[in-house]
C-alpha positions as a LaTeX table, in Angstrom:
\begin{tabular}{lrrr}
\hline
Residue & $x$ (\AA) & $y$ (\AA) & $z$ (\AA) \\
\hline
Unk1 & 92.76 & 89.04 & 113.84 \\
Unk2 & 91.18 & 88.37 & 110.53 \\
Unk3 & 92.79 & 85.64 & 108.45 \\
Unk4 & 92.84 & 86.14 & 104.67 \\
Unk5 & 92.58 & 83.50 & 102.08 \\
Unk6 & 94.42 & 83.95 & 98.75 \\
Unk7 & 92.00 & 85.40 & 96.33 \\
Unk8 & 93.43 & 83.42 & 93.45 \\
Unk9 & 95.69 & 80.38 & 93.56 \\
Unk10 & 99.01 & 79.78 & 92.05 \\
Unk11 & 100.54 & 76.66 & 90.55 \\
Unk12 & 104.30 & 76.85 & 90.38 \\
Unk13 & 105.53 & 75.85 & 86.96 \\
Unk14 & 109.28 & 76.23 & 87.19 \\
Unk15 & 112.18 & 77.84 & 88.97 \\
Unk16 & 114.81 & 78.83 & 86.46 \\
Unk17 & 118.21 & 80.41 & 86.83 \\
Unk18 & 118.62 & 84.00 & 86.17 \\
Unk19 & 121.50 & 86.10 & 85.05 \\
Unk20 & 120.31 & 89.08 & 87.22 \\
Unk21 & 122.41 & 87.96 & 90.25 \\
Unk22 & 124.06 & 84.87 & 91.71 \\
Unk23 & 121.37 & 84.33 & 94.30 \\
Unk24 & 118.39 & 85.39 & 92.18 \\
Unk25 & 115.97 & 83.42 & 90.10 \\
Unk26 & 112.77 & 83.81 & 88.11 \\
Unk27 & 109.77 & 82.19 & 89.73 \\
Unk28 & 107.16 & 81.32 & 87.01 \\
Unk29 & 103.56 & 80.62 & 88.07 \\
Unk30 & 99.99 & 80.80 & 86.96 \\
Unk31 & 97.40 & 83.02 & 88.65 \\
Unk32 & 93.80 & 82.88 & 87.66 \\
Unk33 & 94.82 & 81.03 & 84.50 \\
Unk34 & 97.32 & 83.64 & 83.40 \\
Unk35 & 101.07 & 83.24 & 83.24 \\
Unk36 & 102.98 & 85.45 & 85.70 \\
Unk37 & 106.48 & 85.70 & 86.91 \\
Unk38 & 108.68 & 87.45 & 89.55 \\
Unk39 & 112.33 & 87.86 & 90.30 \\
Unk40 & 113.27 & 86.39 & 93.72 \\
Unk41 & 116.46 & 87.23 & 95.68 \\
Unk42 & 117.53 & 84.87 & 98.36 \\
Unk43 & 120.71 & 85.74 & 100.38 \\
Unk44 & 123.30 & 83.16 & 101.29 \\
Unk45 & 123.28 & 82.11 & 104.93 \\
Unk46 & 119.56 & 82.77 & 105.26 \\
Unk47 & 118.32 & 81.92 & 108.80 \\
Unk48 & 115.16 & 80.28 & 109.90 \\
Unk49 & 111.83 & 82.01 & 109.21 \\
Unk50 & 113.25 & 84.91 & 107.15 \\
Unk51 & 111.34 & 88.12 & 106.55 \\
Unk52 & 110.07 & 89.04 & 103.08 \\
Unk53 & 110.03 & 92.43 & 101.36 \\
Unk54 & 107.97 & 93.00 & 98.24 \\
Unk55 & 109.46 & 95.64 & 95.81 \\
Unk56 & 106.89 & 96.84 & 93.31 \\
Unk57 & 108.13 & 98.80 & 90.34 \\
Unk58 & 106.68 & 101.74 & 88.46 \\
Unk59 & 105.05 & 102.05 & 85.06 \\
Unk60 & 107.02 & 100.66 & 82.12 \\
Unk61 & 109.65 & 99.23 & 84.47 \\
Unk62 & 110.26 & 95.66 & 85.70 \\
Unk63 & 111.35 & 93.69 & 88.70 \\
Unk64 & 114.89 & 93.57 & 87.25 \\
Unk65 & 114.86 & 97.39 & 86.98 \\
Unk66 & 114.05 & 97.68 & 90.60 \\
Unk67 & 116.69 & 95.26 & 91.64 \\
Unk68 & 119.32 & 97.16 & 89.71 \\
Unk69 & 118.15 & 100.77 & 90.30 \\
Unk70 & 117.20 & 100.35 & 93.91 \\
Unk71 & 120.48 & 98.72 & 94.96 \\
Unk72 & 118.33 & 96.63 & 97.25 \\
Unk73 & 120.19 & 93.32 & 97.10 \\
Unk74 & 123.06 & 94.65 & 99.29 \\
Unk75 & 120.72 & 95.47 & 102.03 \\
Unk76 & 118.93 & 92.14 & 101.78 \\
Unk77 & 122.08 & 90.23 & 101.70 \\
Unk78 & 123.39 & 91.88 & 104.81 \\
Unk79 & 120.18 & 91.82 & 106.77 \\
Unk80 & 119.15 & 88.29 & 105.53 \\
Unk81 & 115.64 & 88.79 & 104.15 \\
Unk82 & 114.08 & 87.63 & 100.94 \\
Unk83 & 113.28 & 90.03 & 98.18 \\
Unk84 & 110.32 & 89.49 & 95.90 \\
Unk85 & 110.69 & 91.81 & 92.91 \\
Unk86 & 107.09 & 91.71 & 91.49 \\
Unk87 & 106.56 & 92.11 & 87.84 \\
Unk88 & 103.53 & 93.63 & 86.05 \\
Unk89 & 104.48 & 91.80 & 82.85 \\
Unk90 & 103.95 & 88.00 & 82.44 \\
Unk91 & 107.65 & 87.44 & 81.62 \\
Unk92 & 109.10 & 90.12 & 84.04 \\
Unk93 & 109.68 & 92.48 & 81.11 \\
Unk94 & 108.74 & 96.27 & 81.14 \\
Unk95 & 105.03 & 96.67 & 81.79 \\
Unk96 & 102.33 & 98.75 & 83.43 \\
Unk97 & 100.32 & 97.71 & 86.41 \\
Unk98 & 96.57 & 97.70 & 85.89 \\
Unk99 & 94.18 & 99.13 & 88.50 \\
Unk100 & 96.95 & 100.12 & 90.85 \\
Unk101 & 94.63 & 101.43 & 93.51 \\
Unk102 & 92.45 & 98.37 & 93.84 \\
Unk103 & 92.96 & 94.71 & 95.01 \\
Unk104 & 93.29 & 93.40 & 91.56 \\
Unk105 & 97.07 & 92.70 & 91.78 \\
Unk106 & 96.93 & 91.02 & 95.16 \\
Unk107 & 96.00 & 87.45 & 94.10 \\
Unk108 & 99.38 & 87.55 & 92.28 \\
Unk109 & 101.23 & 88.94 & 95.35 \\
Unk110 & 99.65 & 86.33 & 97.65 \\
Unk111 & 100.48 & 83.49 & 95.23 \\
Unk112 & 104.15 & 84.63 & 95.28 \\
Unk113 & 104.03 & 84.78 & 99.03 \\
Unk114 & 102.72 & 81.26 & 99.37 \\
Unk115 & 105.16 & 79.97 & 96.78 \\
Unk116 & 108.22 & 81.45 & 98.58 \\
Unk117 & 106.86 & 80.31 & 101.90 \\
Unk118 & 106.55 & 76.70 & 100.70 \\
Unk119 & 110.26 & 76.80 & 99.72 \\
Unk120 & 111.80 & 78.80 & 102.50 \\
Unk121 & 109.39 & 78.73 & 105.48 \\
Unk122 & 109.18 & 82.53 & 105.82 \\
Unk123 & 108.12 & 84.55 & 108.88 \\
Unk124 & 104.49 & 85.52 & 108.09 \\
Unk125 & 104.66 & 88.03 & 110.85 \\
Unk126 & 107.30 & 90.04 & 108.86 \\
Unk127 & 106.00 & 90.59 & 105.40 \\
Unk128 & 106.44 & 94.13 & 104.04 \\
Unk129 & 105.92 & 96.08 & 100.80 \\
Unk130 & 107.62 & 99.13 & 99.26 \\
Unk131 & 107.11 & 100.45 & 95.74 \\
Unk132 & 107.85 & 103.33 & 93.48 \\
Unk133 & 105.33 & 105.36 & 91.53 \\
Unk134 & 102.69 & 102.87 & 90.51 \\
Unk135 & 104.36 & 100.63 & 93.10 \\
Unk136 & 103.76 & 103.30 & 95.61 \\
Unk137 & 100.06 & 103.31 & 94.86 \\
Unk138 & 99.96 & 99.53 & 95.28 \\
Unk139 & 101.91 & 99.79 & 98.54 \\
Unk140 & 99.23 & 102.07 & 99.97 \\
Unk141 & 96.63 & 99.54 & 98.79 \\
Unk142 & 98.42 & 96.81 & 100.62 \\
Unk143 & 98.18 & 98.79 & 103.88 \\
Unk144 & 94.59 & 99.83 & 103.20 \\
Unk145 & 93.13 & 96.46 & 102.19 \\
Unk146 & 95.39 & 93.88 & 103.79 \\
Unk147 & 96.53 & 95.24 & 107.15 \\
Unk148 & 96.73 & 91.69 & 108.56 \\
Unk149 & 99.13 & 90.57 & 105.83 \\
Unk150 & 101.67 & 93.46 & 105.67 \\
Unk151 & 103.41 & 94.44 & 108.86 \\
Unk152 & 104.43 & 97.85 & 107.40 \\
Unk153 & 104.67 & 99.57 & 104.02 \\
Unk154 & 106.86 & 102.22 & 102.44 \\
Unk155 & 105.27 & 103.96 & 99.35 \\
Unk156 & 107.64 & 106.06 & 97.26 \\
Unk157 & 106.06 & 108.76 & 95.00 \\
Unk158 & 102.66 & 107.06 & 95.15 \\
Unk159 & 99.20 & 107.98 & 96.56 \\
Unk160 & 96.39 & 106.40 & 98.40 \\
Unk161 & 93.00 & 106.04 & 96.83 \\
Unk162 & 91.05 & 108.67 & 98.63 \\
Unk163 & 87.76 & 106.90 & 97.96 \\
Unk164 & 89.05 & 103.58 & 99.25 \\
Unk165 & 87.22 & 101.97 & 102.24 \\
Unk166 & 90.29 & 100.88 & 104.25 \\
Unk167 & 90.00 & 98.12 & 106.72 \\
Unk168 & 90.48 & 99.05 & 110.39 \\
Unk169 & 91.68 & 95.76 & 111.79 \\
Unk170 & 95.09 & 97.25 & 112.80 \\
Unk171 & 97.04 & 100.48 & 112.25 \\
Unk172 & 99.83 & 100.04 & 109.66 \\
Unk173 & 103.12 & 101.85 & 110.02 \\
Unk174 & 103.85 & 104.02 & 106.93 \\
Unk175 & 107.10 & 105.49 & 105.57 \\
Unk176 & 106.14 & 107.81 & 102.72 \\
Unk177 & 108.88 & 109.31 & 100.62 \\
Unk178 & 108.57 & 111.77 & 97.64 \\
Unk179 & 110.68 & 114.26 & 95.72 \\
Unk180 & 109.85 & 117.86 & 96.70 \\
Unk181 & 109.75 & 118.82 & 93.00 \\
Unk182 & 106.75 & 116.53 & 92.51 \\
Unk183 & 104.63 & 118.95 & 94.62 \\
Unk184 & 103.67 & 118.57 & 98.23 \\
Unk185 & 99.90 & 119.13 & 98.40 \\
Unk186 & 98.73 & 115.71 & 97.24 \\
Unk187 & 101.31 & 113.89 & 99.44 \\
Unk188 & 100.28 & 115.89 & 102.45 \\
Unk189 & 96.76 & 114.68 & 101.85 \\
Unk190 & 97.96 & 111.09 & 101.94 \\
Unk191 & 99.88 & 111.98 & 105.15 \\
Unk192 & 96.71 & 113.43 & 106.78 \\
Unk193 & 94.65 & 110.49 & 105.77 \\
Unk194 & 97.01 & 108.03 & 107.52 \\
Unk195 & 97.54 & 110.26 & 110.55 \\
Unk196 & 93.84 & 110.14 & 111.13 \\
Unk197 & 93.59 & 106.45 & 110.40 \\
Unk198 & 96.41 & 105.47 & 112.73 \\
Unk199 & 95.25 & 108.05 & 115.43 \\
Unk200 & 98.65 & 109.84 & 115.33 \\
Unk201 & 99.51 & 113.20 & 116.93 \\
Unk202 & 99.03 & 115.94 & 114.28 \\
Unk203 & 102.37 & 117.58 & 115.07 \\
Unk204 & 105.50 & 115.78 & 114.02 \\
Unk205 & 109.14 & 115.97 & 114.85 \\
Unk206 & 111.29 & 117.38 & 112.04 \\
Unk207 & 114.89 & 116.54 & 111.31 \\
Unk208 & 116.37 & 118.88 & 108.66 \\
Unk209 & 118.62 & 117.89 & 107.10 \\
Unk210 & 118.15 & 114.17 & 107.51 \\
Unk211 & 120.24 & 112.55 & 108.67 \\
Unk212 & 121.54 & 115.26 & 110.99 \\
Unk213 & 125.01 & 113.84 & 110.57 \\
Unk214 & 125.04 & 114.93 & 106.95 \\
Unk215 & 124.72 & 118.78 & 106.93 \\
Unk216 & 124.53 & 118.92 & 103.07 \\
Unk217 & 121.69 & 116.40 & 102.80 \\
Unk218 & 118.73 & 117.52 & 100.94 \\
Unk219 & 116.36 & 115.17 & 102.76 \\
Unk220 & 113.84 & 116.26 & 105.35 \\
Unk221 & 112.23 & 113.78 & 107.70 \\
Unk222 & 109.08 & 114.39 & 109.84 \\
Unk223 & 108.08 & 111.66 & 112.34 \\
Unk224 & 104.60 & 111.40 & 113.70 \\
Unk225 & 104.10 & 109.12 & 116.69 \\
Unk226 & 103.64 & 107.20 & 118.71 \\
Unk227 & 100.38 & 106.41 & 116.97 \\
Unk228 & 97.84 & 103.75 & 117.84 \\
Unk229 & 99.41 & 100.41 & 118.34 \\
Unk230 & 102.82 & 102.05 & 118.92 \\
Unk231 & 103.13 & 102.69 & 115.17 \\
Unk232 & 104.52 & 105.64 & 113.33 \\
Unk233 & 103.93 & 107.69 & 110.20 \\
Unk234 & 107.14 & 108.96 & 108.72 \\
Unk235 & 107.37 & 111.46 & 105.85 \\
Unk236 & 110.60 & 111.92 & 103.95 \\
Unk237 & 110.75 & 114.62 & 101.33 \\
Unk238 & 113.86 & 115.36 & 99.16 \\
Unk239 & 114.52 & 118.91 & 98.17 \\
Unk240 & 115.26 & 119.27 & 94.46 \\
Unk241 & 114.28 & 115.72 & 93.55 \\
Unk242 & 111.72 & 114.85 & 90.95 \\
Unk243 & 109.91 & 111.56 & 90.30 \\
Unk244 & 112.54 & 108.92 & 90.96 \\
Unk245 & 113.67 & 106.34 & 93.41 \\
Unk246 & 116.18 & 108.16 & 95.68 \\
Unk247 & 118.87 & 105.40 & 95.89 \\
Unk248 & 121.65 & 107.87 & 94.89 \\
Unk249 & 120.65 & 110.64 & 97.23 \\
Unk250 & 122.17 & 111.59 & 100.57 \\
Unk251 & 119.99 & 108.85 & 102.11 \\
Unk252 & 120.36 & 105.29 & 101.09 \\
Unk253 & 116.74 & 104.43 & 100.50 \\
Unk254 & 117.09 & 100.65 & 100.67 \\
Unk255 & 118.55 & 100.86 & 104.11 \\
Unk256 & 116.08 & 103.54 & 105.23 \\
Unk257 & 113.17 & 101.33 & 104.19 \\
Unk258 & 114.56 & 98.23 & 105.88 \\
Unk259 & 115.51 & 100.07 & 109.06 \\
Unk260 & 111.83 & 101.26 & 109.21 \\
Unk261 & 110.34 & 97.83 & 108.37 \\
Unk262 & 112.47 & 95.81 & 110.87 \\
Unk263 & 110.80 & 97.64 & 113.79 \\
Unk264 & 107.50 & 96.02 & 113.13 \\
Unk265 & 106.07 & 92.57 & 113.32 \\
Unk266 & 102.47 & 91.32 & 113.42 \\
Unk267 & 101.57 & 89.75 & 116.73 \\
Unk268 & 99.22 & 87.04 & 115.50 \\
Unk269 & 100.71 & 85.93 & 112.21 \\
Unk270 & 99.90 & 86.70 & 108.62 \\
Unk271 & 99.07 & 83.33 & 107.02 \\
Unk272 & 97.27 & 83.75 & 103.80 \\
Unk273 & 95.45 & 80.44 & 104.23 \\
Unk274 & 92.75 & 80.03 & 106.89 \\
Unk275 & 93.86 & 78.49 & 110.20 \\
Unk276 & 91.89 & 75.75 & 111.98 \\
Unk277 & 91.64 & 76.46 & 115.70 \\
Unk278 & 89.61 & 73.47 & 116.73 \\
Unk279 & 91.31 & 70.61 & 118.63 \\
Unk280 & 94.01 & 68.82 & 116.60 \\
Unk281 & 93.55 & 65.41 & 115.08 \\
Unk282 & 95.77 & 62.96 & 113.28 \\
Unk283 & 97.07 & 64.14 & 109.84 \\
Unk284 & 94.99 & 63.41 & 106.79 \\
Unk285 & 96.04 & 62.73 & 103.30 \\
Unk286 & 94.18 & 64.40 & 100.33 \\
Unk287 & 94.79 & 63.60 & 96.67 \\
Unk288 & 93.15 & 64.26 & 93.35 \\
Unk289 & 92.89 & 62.11 & 90.22 \\
Unk290 & 90.42 & 61.67 & 87.36 \\
Unk291 & 87.92 & 64.06 & 88.77 \\
Unk292 & 87.85 & 62.50 & 92.20 \\
Unk293 & 89.20 & 63.74 & 95.56 \\
Unk294 & 90.52 & 60.89 & 97.68 \\
Unk295 & 90.97 & 60.97 & 101.47 \\
Unk296 & 93.39 & 58.92 & 103.57 \\
Unk297 & 94.51 & 58.75 & 107.21 \\
Unk298 & 90.89 & 58.67 & 108.45 \\
Unk299 & 89.86 & 56.80 & 111.57 \\
Unk300 & 86.24 & 57.89 & 111.87 \\
Unk301 & 83.39 & 59.33 & 109.84 \\
Unk302 & 83.60 & 63.02 & 109.19 \\
Unk303 & 81.98 & 65.77 & 107.23 \\
Unk304 & 84.05 & 67.23 & 104.34 \\
Unk305 & 83.95 & 70.75 & 102.96 \\
Unk306 & 85.90 & 71.96 & 99.96 \\
Unk307 & 86.22 & 75.78 & 99.66 \\
Unk308 & 87.95 & 77.92 & 97.08 \\
Unk309 & 90.56 & 80.55 & 97.91 \\
Unk310 & 87.77 & 83.11 & 98.52 \\
Unk311 & 86.17 & 80.89 & 101.17 \\
Unk312 & 83.29 & 80.01 & 98.83 \\
Unk313 & 81.86 & 76.54 & 99.45 \\
Unk314 & 82.42 & 74.31 & 96.37 \\
Unk315 & 81.15 & 70.89 & 97.57 \\
Unk316 & 80.30 & 68.99 & 100.76 \\
Unk317 & 80.70 & 65.26 & 101.24 \\
Unk318 & 81.16 & 62.55 & 103.81 \\
Unk319 & 84.20 & 60.31 & 104.45 \\
Unk320 & 82.24 & 57.04 & 104.29 \\
Unk321 & 83.19 & 56.52 & 100.69 \\
Unk322 & 86.75 & 57.87 & 101.15 \\
Unk323 & 86.42 & 59.75 & 97.86 \\
Unk324 & 84.06 & 61.95 & 96.08 \\
Unk325 & 83.51 & 63.75 & 92.73 \\
Unk326 & 84.98 & 67.29 & 92.31 \\
Unk327 & 83.74 & 69.50 & 89.55 \\
Unk328 & 85.45 & 72.81 & 90.37 \\
Unk329 & 87.86 & 74.70 & 88.20 \\
Unk330 & 91.21 & 73.16 & 87.42 \\
Unk331 & 94.62 & 74.86 & 87.81 \\
Unk332 & 93.70 & 76.21 & 91.22 \\
Unk333 & 94.15 & 75.70 & 94.93 \\
Unk334 & 91.39 & 74.61 & 97.33 \\
Unk335 & 91.03 & 73.91 & 101.02 \\
Unk336 & 89.64 & 70.51 & 102.17 \\
Unk337 & 88.40 & 70.69 & 105.71 \\
Unk338 & 87.28 & 67.65 & 107.74 \\
Unk339 & 85.11 & 67.89 & 110.84 \\
Unk340 & 84.38 & 64.83 & 113.00 \\
Unk341 & 84.69 & 63.32 & 116.44 \\
Unk342 & 88.46 & 63.26 & 116.07 \\
Unk343 & 88.55 & 67.03 & 115.73 \\
Unk344 & 89.07 & 69.32 & 112.77 \\
Unk345 & 91.82 & 69.20 & 110.04 \\
Unk346 & 92.43 & 71.07 & 106.89 \\
Unk347 & 94.65 & 70.35 & 103.95 \\
Unk348 & 95.43 & 72.47 & 100.96 \\
Unk349 & 95.13 & 70.72 & 97.57 \\
Unk350 & 96.14 & 71.80 & 94.06 \\
Unk351 & 93.73 & 70.66 & 91.30 \\
Unk352 & 96.09 & 70.56 & 88.22 \\
\hline
\end{tabular}
């Protein structure tokens, strides 16, 4: 499975209390030299290696809006997963996502993922994304461009970029929801695209109304599967609903999304940083000061490579001098890799 590097690195600046909820806080960071923030919800009694769900808001909304309107905290608190309420605006205020059909926003998402992982040791096999409107577009982009990061996605009232060149490293389970008053034709094109991509049967199983236990429900569900990799494509349409998150409908959307997500987990991990598969060696120590990278814990001569978060080689050196000059950009994360007779080791380093 392909391992992805973070496209741009994050330096955590502060974790500050938030008035949104008792177990929520604002995570402030820098990505590509720009100030960014997100609202994080961490349930009490969180177990080891918790899952993570990204919630991506629509145009002119915010992470706080999603937390309130989606009523998602209750589901997370019960099921014990971490919520990342991503924010288009630098201070988590109302804002519009730029280039929602491309990969432009993902350095920010991956920086958030690394930051939360560093604090809570998350399960990288169970990382998911759902979003409304613009966030729905971005959720589709997550499945399209980063299938080895996100185990499943649930776009709401968003579309896939028809001209995108999606990666085919694994089929991604999709739960697509829309309001029937938005019009069906464009969403059906999204459905057909993903049915073809996941090699699904073209005939689905319909439940109307959904759930069947609620005869007055306006929701209709069509399930396509099993698809390649034992995945599914599920389509929920809501009769009479327009362009809105359906948290107050006959279905409780937050629970529906989580019940879909929790079925899926990546088999080989989703670490954003590259993994070293060569034989293990003793730990190394890497530090930076005054333009120099210093190495410790070395017992033999080794070759050193420093790469950026795109995998681009920045500098090579040798451990004979135990330190070497570094002239890369500051305020970023790099990977220092040593290869010698003792094996291969890698260490992440933040250049402030």
